[in-house]
Coordinates of C-alpha atoms in Angstrom, one line a residue:
M209 CA -0.2 0.1 -0.1
K210 CA 1.2 3.5 -0.8
L211 CA 2.0 5.9 1.8
F212 CA -1.0 7.1 3.9
P213 CA -3.3 9.1 2.9
G214 CA -2.1 9.3 -0.7
K215 CA -4.3 10.2 -3.6
I216 CA -7.7 11.3 -2.0
A217 CA -11.1 10.7 -3.9
V218 CA -14.4 12.3 -2.8
M219 CA -16.8 9.8 -3.6
G220 CA -20.4 11.8 -4.0
G221 CA -21.9 14.8 -5.1
G222 CA -24.2 16.1 -2.3
S223 CA -23.7 18.9 0.1
W224 CA -21.8 17.3 2.7
A225 CA -19.4 15.7 0.0
T226 CA -18.8 19.4 -1.4
A227 CA -18.0 20.5 2.1
L228 CA -15.5 17.9 2.6
A229 CA -14.0 18.4 -0.9
K230 CA -13.4 22.0 0.5
I231 CA -11.9 20.8 3.7
V232 CA -9.5 18.3 1.9
M233 CA -8.4 20.9 -0.8
Y234 CA -7.0 23.1 1.8
S235 CA -4.2 20.7 2.5
Q236 CA -3.9 18.9 -1.0
K237 CA -2.6 19.9 -3.9
E238 CA -5.1 18.0 -5.6
I239 CA -8.0 15.7 -5.4
N240 CA -10.2 13.1 -7.3
W241 CA -13.7 13.4 -7.1
Y242 CA -16.5 11.1 -8.2
M243 CA -20.2 12.2 -9.3
R244 CA -22.3 9.9 -10.9
R245 CA -24.0 12.2 -13.4
P246 CA -21.4 13.6 -16.2
D247 CA -23.9 16.5 -16.7
R248 CA -23.1 17.6 -13.1
I249 CA -19.3 17.4 -13.8
E250 CA -19.4 19.4 -16.9
D251 CA -21.5 22.1 -15.1
F252 CA -19.2 22.1 -12.2
K253 CA -16.3 22.6 -14.6
R254 CA -18.1 25.7 -16.8
L255 CA -19.4 27.2 -13.3
R256 CA -16.4 26.4 -10.9
H257 CA -19.0 25.3 -8.2
N258 CA -21.3 22.4 -7.6
P259 CA -24.4 23.2 -9.6
A260 CA -26.7 21.4 -7.2
Y261 CA -25.3 21.6 -3.7
L262 CA -23.5 24.7 -1.8
S263 CA -23.3 26.8 -5.0
G264 CA -21.6 29.6 -3.0
I265 CA -18.4 27.6 -2.6
T266 CA -16.1 28.4 -5.3
F267 CA -13.5 25.8 -6.3
D268 CA -10.0 25.8 -8.3
T269 CA -11.5 23.3 -10.8
S270 CA -7.9 23.0 -12.1
R271 CA -6.7 20.8 -8.9
I272 CA -9.8 18.4 -9.2
H273 CA -9.7 15.4 -11.5
F274 CA -13.4 14.4 -11.8
Y275 CA -15.0 10.9 -12.6
S276 CA -18.1 9.8 -13.5
D277 CA -16.8 6.3 -13.6
I278 CA -16.7 5.0 -10.2
N279 CA -14.2 2.3 -10.7
Q280 CA -11.7 4.5 -12.8
A281 CA -11.8 6.8 -9.7
I282 CA -11.0 4.1 -7.2
D283 CA -8.1 2.7 -9.1
D284 CA -6.9 6.1 -9.4
S285 CA -7.0 6.6 -5.8
D286 CA -5.6 5.7 -2.4
T287 CA -7.6 6.9 0.1
L288 CA -11.8 6.9 -0.8
V289 CA -13.9 9.5 1.1
F290 CA -17.5 7.8 0.8
V291 CA -20.1 10.4 1.2
T292 CA -23.3 9.0 -0.2
P293 CA -26.7 9.1 1.7
S294 CA -26.8 5.7 3.5
P295 CA -30.2 4.4 1.9
Y296 CA -28.2 4.4 -1.5
I297 CA -24.8 2.9 -0.5
K298 CA -25.5 -0.5 -1.1
D299 CA -26.9 0.0 -4.5
H300 CA -24.1 2.5 -5.2
L301 CA -21.4 0.1 -4.2
K302 CA -22.9 -2.8 -6.7
K303 CA -21.5 -0.6 -9.6
V304 CA -17.9 -1.6 -8.1
T305 CA -16.1 -4.0 -9.9
T306 CA -12.6 -3.3 -9.0
S307 CA -10.9 -4.2 -5.8
L308 CA -11.1 -2.0 -2.5
K309 CA -8.9 -4.6 -0.6
H310 CA -5.9 -2.5 -0.7
K311 CA -7.5 1.0 -0.3
Y312 CA -8.0 3.4 2.6
V313 CA -11.6 4.1 3.3
I314 CA -13.1 7.0 5.1
S315 CA -17.1 6.7 5.8
A316 CA -18.8 10.2 6.1
V317 CA -22.1 8.5 5.6
K318 CA -23.7 8.7 9.1
G319 CA -26.0 5.8 8.7
I320 CA -26.9 2.2 8.4
V321 CA -26.7 0.0 5.4
P322 CA -30.3 -0.8 4.7
D323 CA -31.5 -4.5 4.6
E324 CA -28.2 -5.5 5.9
N325 CA -28.7 -3.3 9.2
M326 CA -25.0 -3.2 9.2
L327 CA -22.7 -0.2 10.2
V328 CA -21.1 1.2 7.0
N329 CA -17.6 0.3 8.5
D330 CA -18.5 -3.3 8.9
Y331 CA -20.0 -3.5 5.5
F332 CA -16.8 -2.5 3.7
S333 CA -14.9 -5.0 5.7
A334 CA -17.3 -7.8 5.4
Y335 CA -18.3 -7.3 1.7
Y336 CA -15.1 -5.6 0.3
E337 CA -12.4 -7.1 2.6
V338 CA -11.2 -3.7 3.6
D339 CA -8.7 -4.1 6.5
P340 CA -10.6 -2.9 9.6
D341 CA -7.5 -0.9 10.5
N342 CA -7.6 0.9 7.3
I343 CA -11.2 2.0 7.7
A344 CA -12.0 5.6 9.4
V345 CA -15.2 7.5 10.0
I346 CA -16.1 11.1 10.0
A347 CA -18.0 12.0 13.2
G348 CA -19.2 15.0 15.0
A349 CA -21.1 18.0 14.9
C350 CA -20.7 19.7 11.4
H351 CA -23.1 20.9 9.0
A352 CA -22.3 21.3 5.6
E353 CA -23.6 24.6 5.2
E354 CA -21.6 26.2 7.9
I355 CA -18.5 24.6 6.7
G356 CA -19.4 26.3 3.4
M357 CA -19.2 29.5 5.2
E358 CA -16.2 28.8 7.3
H359 CA -18.1 29.1 10.5
L360 CA -15.8 27.4 13.4
S361 CA -16.6 23.6 13.4
Y362 CA -15.3 20.4 15.0
L363 CA -15.0 17.0 13.6
T364 CA -14.0 13.7 15.0
L365 CA -11.8 11.3 13.2
V366 CA -12.4 7.5 14.3
C367 CA -10.2 4.6 13.4
R368 CA -9.0 1.3 15.1
D369 CA -5.6 2.4 14.4
I370 CA -5.4 5.8 16.3
R371 CA -2.1 6.6 14.3
K372 CA -4.2 7.0 11.1
A373 CA -6.7 8.8 12.9
R374 CA -3.9 11.3 14.1
K375 CA -2.5 11.7 10.5
L376 CA -5.9 12.5 9.1
S377 CA -6.6 14.9 12.0
E378 CA -3.2 16.6 11.6
T379 CA -2.8 16.5 7.7
V380 CA -6.1 16.5 6.0
F381 CA -9.2 17.7 8.2
R382 CA -7.9 20.8 9.7
T383 CA -8.3 24.1 8.4
P384 CA -8.4 27.7 10.2
Y385 CA -12.4 27.0 10.6
L386 CA -12.0 23.5 11.5
N387 CA -10.7 21.5 14.6
S388 CA -10.4 17.8 14.7
S389 CA -10.1 15.2 17.2
C390 CA -9.4 11.3 17.3
S391 CA -11.0 8.3 18.8
R392 CA -10.8 4.6 18.6
D393 CA -14.6 4.1 19.2
M394 CA -15.6 3.2 15.7
T395 CA -18.7 1.3 16.8
G396 CA -19.9 3.6 19.3
L397 CA -19.3 6.9 17.4
E398 CA -21.0 5.6 14.2
Y399 CA -23.9 4.6 16.1
V400 CA -24.0 8.0 17.7
S401 CA -24.0 9.2 14.2
V402 CA -27.0 7.2 13.2
L403 CA -29.4 7.7 16.4
K404 CA -28.7 11.6 16.5
N405 CA -30.8 11.7 13.4
I406 CA -33.6 9.5 14.8
Y407 CA -33.8 12.0 17.9
A408 CA -33.6 14.9 15.9
I409 CA -36.7 13.8 14.0
V410 CA -38.3 13.8 17.5
A411 CA -37.2 17.2 18.4
G412 CA -38.7 18.6 15.2
I413 CA -42.0 16.8 15.7
C414 CA -42.2 18.3 19.2
S415 CA -41.3 21.9 17.7
G416 CA -44.1 21.4 15.2
L417 CA -46.6 20.3 17.9
K418 CA -45.6 23.8 19.6
Y419 CA -43.7 22.2 22.5
G420 CA -41.5 25.0 23.9
D421 CA -37.6 25.4 24.7
N422 CA -38.5 24.2 28.6
F423 CA -39.6 21.1 27.0
Q424 CA -36.6 20.6 24.6
A425 CA -34.2 21.1 27.3
V426 CA -35.7 18.3 29.0
Y427 CA -36.2 16.2 25.8
I428 CA -32.6 16.3 24.8
P429 CA -31.1 14.5 28.0
N430 CA -33.5 11.9 27.9
A431 CA -32.6 11.3 24.2
F432 CA -29.1 11.3 25.4
D433 CA -29.9 8.8 28.1
E434 CA -31.6 6.5 25.6
M435 CA -28.4 6.6 23.2
I436 CA -26.1 5.8 26.1
R437 CA -28.2 2.7 27.0
F438 CA -28.3 1.6 23.8
L439 CA -24.3 1.9 23.3
N440 CA -23.8 0.4 26.4
V441 CA -25.7 -2.9 25.6
V442 CA -24.4 -3.0 21.9
H443 CA -20.9 -2.1 22.5
P444 CA -19.8 -1.9 26.2
M445 CA -16.5 0.0 26.5
K446 CA -15.1 2.6 28.9
R447 CA -16.0 5.9 27.0
N448 CA -16.3 9.8 28.1
I449 CA -19.9 9.9 26.8
T450 CA -20.4 13.8 27.7
S451 CA -17.4 14.5 25.5
A452 CA -18.0 16.6 22.3
S453 CA -17.3 13.7 20.1
Y454 CA -20.7 12.1 21.3
L455 CA -22.9 14.7 22.8
S456 CA -22.5 17.5 20.2
D457 CA -24.0 15.8 17.1
L458 CA -27.0 15.3 18.8
L459 CA -27.3 18.8 20.2
V460 CA -26.6 20.5 16.8
T461 CA -29.1 18.1 14.6
S462 CA -31.8 18.5 17.3
Y463 CA -31.7 22.4 17.4
S464 CA -30.0 23.6 14.1
S465 CA -32.3 25.2 11.2
F466 CA -29.7 23.3 8.9
S467 CA -30.8 19.8 10.2
R468 CA -32.9 18.3 7.5
N469 CA -34.0 15.7 10.3
R470 CA -35.5 18.4 12.5
V471 CA -37.2 20.1 9.6
F472 CA -38.4 16.7 8.5
G473 CA -39.8 16.3 12.1
K474 CA -41.2 19.7 12.3
M475 CA -43.4 19.0 9.0
I476 CA -45.0 16.2 10.4
G477 CA -45.5 17.8 13.9
E478 CA -47.3 20.5 12.0
G479 CA -49.7 18.1 10.3
N480 CA -48.3 16.8 7.2
S481 CA -48.3 13.0 6.4
V482 CA -44.8 11.2 6.4
H483 CA -45.1 10.9 2.5
V484 CA -45.6 14.5 2.0
A485 CA -43.0 15.4 4.3
K486 CA -40.6 13.3 2.5
I487 CA -41.7 15.0 -0.7
E488 CA -41.5 18.5 0.6
L489 CA -38.1 18.1 2.2
G490 CA -36.5 17.4 -1.3
M491 CA -33.5 15.7 0.5
V492 CA -32.6 12.5 2.4
A493 CA -33.8 12.4 5.9
E494 CA -31.4 9.6 7.1
G495 CA -33.3 9.4 10.4
Y496 CA -36.4 8.3 8.4
Y497 CA -34.3 5.0 7.4
A498 CA -32.4 4.9 10.5
T499 CA -35.3 4.3 12.8
K500 CA -36.4 1.3 11.0
C501 CA -32.9 -0.2 11.0
I502 CA -32.4 0.5 14.5
H503 CA -35.6 -0.8 15.7
E504 CA -35.1 -4.1 13.8
I505 CA -31.6 -4.3 15.3
N506 CA -33.1 -3.6 19.0
A507 CA -35.3 -6.4 18.6
D508 CA -32.3 -8.9 19.7
Y509 CA -30.9 -6.5 22.3
K510 CA -34.4 -5.3 23.6
V511 CA -33.0 -2.1 25.0
D512 CA -35.5 0.4 26.5
M513 CA -35.9 2.7 23.9
P514 CA -39.3 4.3 24.2
I515 CA -38.6 7.7 22.0
L516 CA -37.1 5.2 19.3
N517 CA -40.5 3.2 19.4
A518 CA -42.5 6.4 19.2
L519 CA -41.1 7.5 16.3
Y520 CA -41.1 4.2 14.6
A521 CA -44.9 4.0 15.3
I522 CA -45.4 7.6 13.8
L523 CA -42.9 6.9 10.8
Y524 CA -43.9 3.3 10.1
E525 CA -47.2 2.3 11.5
L526 CA -48.7 6.0 10.9
E527 CA -49.8 6.4 14.7
S528 CA -50.7 9.8 15.6
P529 CA -47.6 12.1 16.6
V530 CA -49.7 14.0 19.2
T531 CA -50.8 10.6 20.9
Q532 CA -46.9 9.2 20.9
I533 CA -45.4 12.3 22.0
E534 CA -47.8 12.5 24.8
R535 CA -46.9 9.0 25.8
I536 CA -43.1 9.6 25.8
T537 CA -43.6 12.8 27.9
E538 CA -45.0 11.1 30.8
I539 CA -41.9 9.1 31.4
F540 CA -39.4 11.9 31.0
K541 CA -37.5 12.9 34.4

């Protein structure tokens, strides 16, 4: 394998991919960038910005090698930053015919692989023979929009090989407006990245139902307690659970106006059907899919998760948001 991280490719064309490309280009002379649509690439070259997402970010396109062929992008790169919404990652990877076995993989997906109910790092290891020590995860509180505006932000680089996490933190994912930390808790922080979207939808539903800030201030600690219970059962280890690496993503996703999961939930709380809310959002609300995946996973673990169960009833059993939220408020402390 080449010297880590080697040639870096951003694999995806959405807002988070665009924000991460901006970050990576701060430290790298050139990057590879895979987008599945050739017309978007041509528009990007002409306009010097992503025509569909974060169009306020201007890029020096002379430093970008664009690809619409996923296999060619993989072959020409050493480190692959996957930034595909989790509902589509499995089908997206079906196009891959070249080997990932000797590549470094960074997942910025923040979701569960549908049907498989697997964390993304486990999926790459099990189905694409990527060495677990060569897989990293990007976690932490960071909205793409604020990266675009260069607002001070923080990320956590997670890898079982902590030396690689530190290398990424020190040489790739650090700019004047971005700080990064490191962790070995791959499973824990990937689950946090999934669960926070679930709880953000509920925060949005409560907002849509006109529950105020006093209630939200109690709701968030109860959601955090539920998250901790789940982590302690599915992946018990000694961790500083109140550190920013774990807590910040839940807070920003539950409170921020940039949070698509919160916006999705708020539309439901305001009386829109789940179907209409999905259409009106116009983007992927990861928490919608994560709710089903975690609900199915928890069928085996049987962790007490009343907030998750209430949201599952709202999204998949079409139960009344008013009734379900009233039920969980009675158990809050």
